[in-house]
Amino acid sequence: MIGIDWGTSSFRAFRIVDAGVTDRIASAFGIMQIAENGFEAHLRQAIGPWLAAGETRILMSGMIGSRQGWVEAAYLPCPADTASIAEALTQVPFCGCDLRIVPGLCGTDTVGTPEVMRGEETQIIGAGATGIVCLPGSHSKWVRVSACGRIEGFETIMSGEIFAALRKQTILGRMMPEAPHDNAAFDRGVARSGEPGHLLHHLFGVRALGLFDRLAPEQSASYLSGLLIGHEVRAYLLPGAPGSAHVTLLGSENLCALYTRAIIHCGGTASTGPADAAASGLALIGSMTRWT
Amino acid sequence: MIGIDWGTSSFRAFRIVDAGVTDRIASAFGIMQIAENGFEAHLRQAIGPWLAAGETRILMSGMIGSRQGWVEAAYLPCPADTASIAEALTQVPFCGCDLRIVPGLCGTDTVGTPEVMRGEETQIIGAGATGIVCLPGSHSKWVRVSACGRIEGFETIMSGEIFAALRKQTILGRMMPEAPHDNAAFDRGVARSGEPGHLLHHLFGVRALGLFDRLAPEQSASYLSGLLIGHEVRAYLLPGAPGSAHVTLLGSENLCALYTRAIIHCGGTASTGPADAAASGLALIGSMTRWT
């Protein structure tokens, strides 16, 4: 089969034989880079050689199933496990093939506000992660997974996108030259996130510390990153509560390293899942699919 | 005398006789709109007729005394009252006149992070405000003022600038058409700010509610505004604690109305200070100044 993880800003395709990846393609042609109605042609071209070699089963996950994607794949409500996800695939006409899209998941937070994910469910399944799982990114997901691998619920935190917006659009960014990551400044930001006061107040401190030469301009971005990730981690990590202080991280090596650092600083422990979680998840869901 | 409130994006001059304003000028020539070394020429032109009429005493407050302004006026540490501020003016050479700048104030929050204000101290003095005083804006100030009018300390909240950055730079803004303010949506945002969960999570809800048609696009900006102002107000308002549930607001009519609405929603009470607080403050400080 062929597995495709098609997100907002990236396209990754895997040729999968006996649950193992035998070939792969990656490009920056995320759904935002493809013209409307251009998905079919792009896919046919990208995986043409594999189709020519006889592959007919294709499973896609990620934002390709969103309203801005190829065909909208309805959200499946949590709790959801691999079997129920494999039952809820959306078929897409694609001449000569059986092409399906993995549903995103929806849920509600503790007071009923809706929550959505697309693509992360496939990574979680592929990693075999349980307990508290965090997928850091522009919109980080904090997911509760039962011991049997069922996704019970999750919440989204916008720290990544907010970091970028603060840097681009506010007075904080005007004092932030491009500079290499500074672990000491990052740690100071994480520590600050545990002090009294609201995040909206802590943010002004980035500027005030700079005004009084207590934070160098080239340290500011790392400090701000630590401040935001620290607030995020503290909202979900509850050291002392049994089983709630360990986090499984799924994401880029760089982001996972930052989150590990912050989680340890806040009294928790972290492990990082496998790099190919999306491919493994597509293979697993595919193995439970009744293909035509 | 002449009082001048010269901020980042506005210039306001008042001719003051016997503590009353007899003439005024307002323009959008804030310090960011003036070329370096252009402050003297701009001022001389703007208040030329008053100088020709014999005025020689000029007192300025606001960002004109910052590092990006005309001459840096050192911060005066809190606690500070009108007399100590009048003792700490910075003189600026300005041919034929005695020109001085009111110092900004500095302080620290409860854990020692620095805090700064410039211009707000003059408005507080002019309004004769005591207790909890809030000056809403890009960088809102929440100030504690003793019964005798001494400014004891303060904290800065970046909600206004963050609202603008989120609207311009994030996916939240892409779903926000220009629309008139919607009080019902604003109130929903304020209510949401009191629910469990971190602000970073509540922000994603703006998008998720929209995806599920539970928040109309034209309501989103008002909801986001209520969410941020609600978080801000709840960080400083402590209903039930004696004397801590009343807030005096100093600022634009529009912003003060929003903050009043949020404060009442959160169980507090609010009153709005006089519109000409800056002019009154400059007059008061001027009356305690030993002019040459």
XYZ file of C-alpha atoms in Angstrom:
584
model
C 0.000 0.000 0.000
C 0.892 3.660 -0.144
C 0.633 5.907 2.924
C 0.507 9.684 2.605
C 0.848 12.258 5.351
C -0.353 15.451 3.630
C -0.304 18.463 5.895
C -0.619 22.211 5.597
C 2.971 22.774 4.549
C 4.433 19.359 3.726
C 3.765 16.236 1.662
C 5.242 12.878 2.674
C 4.528 9.614 0.870
C 5.586 6.112 1.928
C 5.520 2.882 -0.013
C 4.677 0.251 2.563
C 5.279 -3.495 2.167
C 4.511 -5.856 5.058
C 4.209 -2.883 7.455
C 7.704 -1.677 6.526
C 8.583 1.447 4.535
C 10.422 0.451 1.331
C 10.470 3.847 -0.378
C 9.610 7.444 0.484
C 9.050 10.876 -1.024
C 8.984 14.214 0.819
C 8.291 17.697 -0.535
C 7.110 21.110 0.581
C 3.892 20.770 -1.458
C 1.533 21.009 1.496
C -2.132 21.656 0.793
C -1.590 25.419 0.975
C 0.877 25.175 -1.926
C -1.530 23.293 -4.212
C -4.083 25.160 -6.346
C -7.748 24.283 -5.798
C -8.641 21.082 -7.698
C -4.934 20.375 -8.133
C -4.685 17.580 -5.554
C -5.457 14.675 -7.901
C -2.913 15.718 -10.533
C -0.248 16.403 -7.912
C -0.713 13.019 -6.274
C -0.730 11.127 -9.569
C 2.534 12.755 -10.559
C 4.219 12.403 -7.163
C 3.567 8.672 -6.762
C 3.367 7.803 -10.489
C 6.201 5.245 -10.402
C 4.607 3.353 -7.494
C 1.230 3.303 -9.268
C 2.937 2.042 -12.420
C 4.474 -0.715 -10.286
C 0.985 -1.940 -9.388
C 0.066 -0.248 -6.077
C -3.695 0.413 -5.799
C -4.309 0.933 -2.077
C -3.667 4.475 -0.852
C -4.344 5.871 2.609
C -3.948 9.578 3.384
C -3.957 11.459 6.698
C -3.632 15.086 7.718
C -5.060 18.390 6.494
C -5.768 16.881 3.062
C -9.035 15.758 4.703
C -9.967 19.269 5.900
C -12.373 21.745 4.361
C -9.346 23.340 2.652
C -8.144 19.950 1.362
C -9.211 17.527 -1.359
C -12.366 15.988 0.157
C -13.578 16.769 3.665
C -13.350 13.668 5.866
C -15.831 14.088 8.737
C -14.329 14.237 12.228
C -14.713 11.097 14.333
C -15.592 11.854 17.964
C -13.310 10.753 20.808
C -12.840 8.282 22.380
C -11.542 6.557 19.236
C -9.218 3.597 18.673
C -7.448 2.244 15.598
C -10.337 -0.066 14.671
C -12.979 2.672 14.851
C -10.753 5.003 12.816
C -10.218 2.283 10.175
C -14.026 1.917 9.986
C -14.520 5.638 9.346
C -12.316 6.274 6.303
C -13.618 8.544 3.547
C -13.290 7.166 0.000
C -12.085 9.505 -2.739
C -12.496 8.714 -6.459
C -9.034 8.207 -7.975
C -9.064 6.264 -11.217
C -7.916 2.647 -10.811
C -7.172 2.900 -7.098
C -8.876 2.576 -3.727
C -7.986 5.928 -2.166
C -9.144 6.754 1.368
C -8.661 9.519 3.917
C -8.257 8.956 7.666
C -10.810 11.002 9.627
C -9.621 13.731 11.930
C -10.776 13.446 15.523
C -12.989 15.833 17.431
C -13.747 16.143 21.090
C -14.535 18.732 23.715
C -12.510 20.150 26.564
C -13.805 19.910 30.140
C -16.397 22.652 29.582
C -17.629 21.637 26.132
C -15.521 23.803 23.830
C -14.850 21.853 20.634
C -11.431 20.422 19.784
C -10.087 19.064 16.501
C -6.995 17.275 15.176
C -6.027 15.937 11.755
C -2.984 13.738 11.236
C -1.882 13.599 14.865
C -4.195 10.605 15.515
C -2.267 8.628 12.887
C 1.090 9.501 14.461
C -0.138 8.499 17.924
C -1.356 5.135 16.585
C 1.925 4.588 14.754
C 4.021 5.400 17.803
C 1.951 3.107 20.018
C 2.024 5.931 22.539
C -0.052 5.836 25.729
C -0.579 8.123 28.706
C -0.012 11.849 28.140
C 1.175 12.431 24.569
C 2.286 15.850 23.349
C 2.757 16.721 19.680
C 4.506 20.112 19.740
C 4.091 22.533 16.844
C 2.265 25.662 15.716
C -0.831 24.200 17.345
C 0.473 21.738 19.936
C -1.782 18.847 20.893
C -1.874 17.386 24.407
C -3.563 14.021 24.171
C -4.770 11.484 26.738
C -4.353 7.921 25.459
C -5.553 4.889 27.433
C -3.288 1.905 28.105
C -4.992 0.000 25.251
C -4.168 2.819 22.807
C -7.576 4.485 22.645
C -7.460 8.268 22.197
C -9.651 9.535 25.023
C -9.477 13.296 24.515
C -7.129 16.175 23.833
C -6.590 19.914 23.963
C -4.834 22.301 21.598
C -2.362 24.969 22.678
C -1.384 27.735 20.263
C 2.065 28.472 21.691
C 4.009 27.893 18.450
C 1.912 30.180 16.303
C 1.763 32.782 19.075
C 5.548 32.762 19.401
C 5.802 33.538 15.681
C 3.129 36.258 15.847
C 4.739 37.949 18.863
C 8.084 37.909 17.160
C 6.772 39.321 13.888
C 4.181 41.790 15.083
C 4.997 43.178 18.519
C 7.548 45.382 20.208
C 9.074 42.202 21.693
C 10.197 41.121 18.235
C 11.856 44.458 17.524
C 14.447 43.605 20.178
C 15.100 40.083 18.859
C 17.929 39.735 16.347
C 18.361 36.364 14.656
C 20.580 34.434 17.044
C 21.401 30.818 17.829
C 19.242 29.122 20.464
C 20.464 29.880 23.997
C 19.654 27.151 26.526
C 20.368 29.325 29.571
C 17.918 31.994 28.383
C 15.355 29.302 27.481
C 15.642 27.912 31.029
C 15.146 31.391 32.503
C 11.941 31.703 30.482
C 10.715 28.308 31.702
C 11.485 29.318 35.296
C 9.640 32.608 34.826
C 6.542 30.727 33.663
C 6.240 29.247 37.159
C 6.350 32.591 38.939
C 3.257 34.515 40.045
C 1.482 36.579 37.412
C -0.397 35.966 34.213
C 1.269 35.111 30.890
C 0.048 38.493 29.550
C 2.152 40.139 32.271
C 5.141 37.816 31.898
C 5.322 38.770 28.218
C 5.951 42.427 29.028
C 8.855 41.307 31.196
C 10.724 40.270 28.040
C 10.834 43.936 27.088
C 11.395 45.275 30.603
C 14.323 42.903 31.289
C 15.848 44.091 28.022
C 15.413 47.772 28.938
C 17.374 47.204 32.144
C 20.098 45.147 30.439
C 19.075 42.034 32.338
C 18.359 40.132 29.111
C 20.584 40.495 26.033
C 18.824 41.066 22.690
C 20.278 37.837 21.264
C 18.829 35.923 24.260
C 15.315 37.341 23.966
C 13.869 34.876 21.470
C 15.080 31.853 23.476
C 13.698 33.408 26.679
C 10.310 34.028 25.030
C 10.279 30.469 23.685
C 10.966 29.100 27.180
C 8.298 31.358 28.687
C 5.592 30.127 26.291
C 6.580 26.448 26.359
C 6.868 26.665 30.143
C 3.310 27.991 30.419
C 2.154 25.239 28.072
C 3.900 22.424 29.948
C 2.705 23.637 33.361
C -0.897 23.668 32.113
C -0.767 19.907 31.454
C 1.955 18.446 33.607
C 0.982 17.743 37.182
C 4.067 16.554 39.055
C 3.063 14.601 42.112
C -0.158 13.257 40.621
C 0.447 9.558 39.883
C 1.127 8.849 36.228
C 0.648 12.431 35.138
C 4.251 13.571 35.148
C 5.479 11.561 32.166
C 4.980 12.841 28.636
C 5.589 11.062 25.331
C 6.671 13.585 22.699
C 6.033 13.145 18.965
C 7.483 15.686 16.584
C 10.632 17.185 15.136
C 13.874 16.398 16.912
C 14.502 20.056 17.613
C 11.103 20.783 19.180
C 11.116 17.534 21.167
C 14.479 18.493 22.659
C 13.106 21.888 23.792
C 9.974 20.338 25.276
C 12.005 17.638 27.042
C 14.128 20.344 28.611
C 11.062 22.285 29.785
C 9.269 19.182 31.095
C 12.295 18.112 33.144
C 12.663 21.659 34.482
C 9.011 21.513 35.611
C 9.520 18.231 37.466
C 8.299 15.733 34.867
C 9.923 13.153 32.623
C 9.709 12.795 28.853
C 10.443 10.282 26.131
C 10.446 10.891 22.393
C 8.566 8.600 20.018
C 9.851 7.158 16.729
C 10.506 9.502 13.801
C 8.352 7.543 11.332
C 5.221 7.474 13.447
C 2.991 8.712 10.605
C 4.121 5.917 8.252
C 3.643 3.286 10.949
C 0.193 4.641 11.764
C -0.880 4.599 8.130
C 0.381 1.004 7.850
C -1.535 -0.047 10.981
C -4.788 1.614 9.949
C -4.299 0.205 6.447
C -3.882 -3.312 7.852
C -7.317 -3.018 9.498
C -9.030 -1.602 6.409
C -11.337 -3.733 4.266
C -9.957 -2.682 0.898
C -12.044 -3.263 -2.216
C 2.709 77.284 31.295
C 2.531 74.785 28.455
C 1.882 71.090 29.097
C 2.724 68.483 26.471
C 1.716 64.826 26.441
C 3.971 63.403 23.715
C 3.500 59.697 23.198
C 4.507 57.063 20.682
C 1.748 57.895 18.229
C 0.223 61.185 19.343
C 1.150 64.747 20.309
C -1.108 66.815 22.565
C -0.249 70.293 23.815
C -2.178 72.351 26.362
C -1.847 76.016 27.220
C -2.516 76.153 30.946
C -3.464 79.286 32.874
C -4.280 79.054 36.597
C -4.492 75.234 36.321
C -7.111 75.481 33.571
C -6.647 74.622 29.896
C -7.199 77.728 27.740
C -6.050 76.335 24.404
C -5.054 72.950 22.976
C -3.407 71.301 19.968
C -3.569 67.598 19.017
C -1.842 65.818 16.153
C -0.692 62.345 15.116
C 2.979 63.430 15.287
C 3.972 60.957 17.971
C 7.682 60.351 18.557
C 7.708 57.532 15.999
C 6.591 59.987 13.301
C 9.388 62.477 13.995
C 12.836 62.089 12.417
C 15.797 61.818 14.787
C 16.851 65.290 15.992
C 13.552 66.665 14.708
C 11.879 67.102 18.088
C 13.039 70.663 18.771
C 11.959 71.987 15.373
C 8.622 70.202 15.566
C 7.860 71.576 19.011
C 8.871 75.120 18.133
C 6.570 75.090 15.142
C 3.649 73.388 16.904
C 3.502 75.814 19.849
C 5.017 78.826 18.079
C 2.025 81.148 18.684
C 2.037 80.399 22.435
C 5.777 81.051 22.646
C 5.284 84.312 20.756
C 2.620 85.220 23.318
C 5.260 84.973 26.066
C 5.022 81.429 27.484
C 8.406 80.168 28.726
C 7.590 77.243 31.051
C 7.059 73.935 29.272
C 6.511 70.535 30.874
C 6.425 67.333 28.811
C 5.406 63.788 29.730
C 5.272 60.460 27.887
C 7.570 58.606 25.517
C 9.325 61.855 24.558
C 11.466 61.082 27.652
C 12.367 57.564 26.488
C 15.553 56.343 24.843
C 13.755 56.748 21.492
C 12.606 60.286 22.407
C 14.296 63.682 22.640
C 16.307 63.343 25.858
C 16.150 60.291 28.116
C 14.595 61.194 31.472
C 15.756 58.621 34.037
C 13.034 56.476 35.615
C 12.057 57.369 39.170
C 11.532 54.292 41.379
C 8.155 53.615 43.027
C 6.736 54.508 45.461
C 6.520 58.048 44.057
C 4.178 60.960 44.685
C 3.587 64.262 42.888
C 6.207 66.122 44.929
C 8.964 63.564 44.310
C 8.123 63.509 40.597
C 8.268 67.329 40.452
C 11.734 67.130 42.079
C 13.012 64.717 39.426
C 12.322 66.569 36.160
C 14.956 66.480 33.415
C 15.863 69.842 31.885
C 16.208 70.093 28.107
C 17.939 73.045 26.379
C 15.323 74.938 24.358
C 16.334 78.498 23.530
C 14.582 81.107 25.687
C 12.470 78.614 27.623
C 12.623 76.404 30.711
C 11.712 73.014 29.181
C 11.486 69.922 31.399
C 10.465 66.298 31.067
C 8.534 64.327 33.696
C 10.394 61.127 34.662
C 8.811 57.781 33.884
C 8.381 55.464 36.855
C 10.010 52.099 37.412
C 9.289 49.346 39.857
C 9.365 45.588 40.171
C 6.631 43.011 40.284
C 6.338 40.636 43.249
C 9.339 38.569 42.130
C 11.651 41.384 41.051
C 11.012 41.630 37.321
C 11.364 45.263 36.267
C 8.379 47.413 35.298
C 8.243 50.776 33.538
C 5.711 53.460 32.632
C 5.966 56.835 30.915
C 3.088 59.293 30.802
C 0.620 57.210 32.796
C 1.994 58.631 36.089
C 0.986 62.115 34.921
C -2.536 60.971 34.025
C -2.962 59.262 37.412
C -1.857 62.424 39.226
C -4.181 64.542 37.091
C -7.158 62.294 37.700
C -6.530 62.233 41.463
C -7.174 58.497 41.195
C -6.578 56.140 44.154
C -6.924 52.409 44.783
C -6.628 50.132 41.760
C -6.190 52.221 38.618
C -6.170 50.653 35.136
C -4.992 52.475 32.019
C -6.064 50.213 29.157
C -4.164 50.250 25.872
C -1.576 48.386 23.832
C 0.350 47.910 27.068
C -2.242 48.242 29.822
C -1.044 49.389 33.222
C -2.589 48.155 36.471
C -1.480 50.553 39.201
C -1.816 50.560 42.972
C -2.248 54.103 44.327
C -2.421 54.872 48.047
C -5.203 57.000 49.547
C -2.823 60.002 49.600
C -2.155 59.654 45.869
C 1.263 57.965 46.037
C 1.926 55.489 43.226
C 2.981 52.341 45.102
C 3.610 49.917 42.239
C 2.210 48.599 38.982
C 2.250 45.840 36.405
C 1.982 45.892 32.628
C -0.262 43.598 30.599
C 0.249 43.301 26.851
C -3.315 42.364 25.922
C -3.902 45.209 23.452
C -0.771 44.606 21.392
C -1.320 40.841 21.534
C -4.891 41.244 20.265
C -3.527 43.142 17.257
C -0.744 40.589 16.633
C -3.119 37.617 16.835
C -5.494 39.293 14.445
C -2.794 40.183 11.923
C -0.526 37.164 12.118
C -2.414 34.017 13.089
C -5.046 31.684 11.723
C -7.497 33.294 14.162
C -7.317 36.534 12.205
C -8.020 34.791 8.900
C -11.540 34.095 10.140
C -12.167 37.671 11.328
C -13.768 40.008 8.828
C -14.025 43.678 9.769
C -17.299 43.894 11.682
C -18.921 46.192 14.229
C -18.267 45.386 17.886
C -20.651 42.705 19.187
C -21.349 42.956 22.917
C -22.851 39.469 23.179
C -19.732 37.880 21.640
C -17.495 40.056 23.839
C -19.391 38.821 26.913
C -18.974 35.194 25.780
C -15.222 35.780 25.545
C -15.128 37.308 29.038
C -17.097 34.322 30.393
C -14.724 31.905 28.664
C -11.749 33.569 30.380
C -13.124 32.344 33.709
C -13.392 28.714 32.642
C -10.714 26.078 33.329
C -7.765 26.002 30.961
C -4.871 28.241 30.050
C -5.195 31.304 27.811
C -3.039 29.481 25.221
C -5.758 26.809 25.068
C -8.695 29.251 25.164
C -7.232 30.982 22.095
C -7.536 27.837 19.970
C -11.203 27.717 20.948
C -11.796 30.854 18.856
C -10.935 28.763 15.796
C -12.638 25.558 16.964
C -15.925 27.325 17.792
C -15.838 28.829 14.308
C -15.211 25.439 12.655
C -18.343 24.063 14.335
C -20.455 27.140 13.498
C -20.765 28.025 17.161
C -19.154 31.446 16.608
C -19.895 33.534 13.509
C -16.887 35.027 11.681
C -18.142 38.570 12.301
C -18.323 37.813 16.053
C -14.814 36.399 16.336
C -12.898 39.637 16.909
C -15.264 40.746 19.690
C -15.041 37.288 21.287
C -11.219 37.373 21.170
C -11.222 40.873 22.645
C -13.451 39.706 25.512
C -11.272 36.641 26.070
C -8.064 38.685 26.400
C -9.576 41.526 28.458
C -11.306 38.920 30.648
C -7.974 37.205 31.365
C -6.430 40.599 32.107
C -9.195 41.728 34.466
C -9.285 38.403 36.333
C -5.528 38.635 36.946
C -5.973 41.873 38.937
C -9.533 41.967 40.201
C -10.161 40.038 43.371
C -13.890 40.145 44.126
C -14.502 39.471 47.768
C -11.224 40.969 48.955
C -12.079 44.287 50.648
C -11.368 47.301 48.468
C -9.904 45.267 45.635
C -13.006 44.962 43.479
C -13.248 48.581 42.374
C -11.183 49.865 39.458
C -10.700 53.430 38.247
C -10.226 53.452 34.474
C -8.248 56.120 32.607
C -8.229 56.005 28.829
C -10.258 56.359 25.663
C -14.029 56.284 26.053
C -14.286 53.211 23.841
C -11.717 51.116 25.742
C -13.023 52.226 29.138
C -16.520 51.065 28.127
C -15.192 47.607 27.204
C -13.176 47.280 30.404
C -16.132 48.452 32.510
C -18.269 45.754 30.903
C -15.641 43.071 31.607
C -15.037 44.233 35.199
C -18.764 44.159 36.017
C -19.042 40.704 34.397
C -16.223 39.513 36.672
C -17.931 40.799 39.807
C -16.211 44.159 40.253
C -17.185 47.785 39.858
C -15.556 50.486 37.744
C -15.543 54.243 37.335
C -13.962 56.244 34.537
C -11.670 59.200 35.253
C -11.747 62.620 33.559
C -10.814 62.904 29.881
C -8.191 65.639 30.420
C -6.197 63.791 33.073
C -2.864 64.379 31.304
C -3.379 68.163 31.153
C -4.437 68.286 34.816
C -1.424 66.187 35.815
C 0.999 68.429 33.924
C -0.612 71.486 35.583
C -0.274 69.923 39.051
C 3.347 68.856 38.577
C 4.072 72.276 37.030
C 2.596 74.016 40.083
C 5.091 72.162 42.317
C 8.083 72.875 40.068
C 10.701 75.486 40.992
C 10.938 77.102 37.563
C 13.961 79.262 36.753
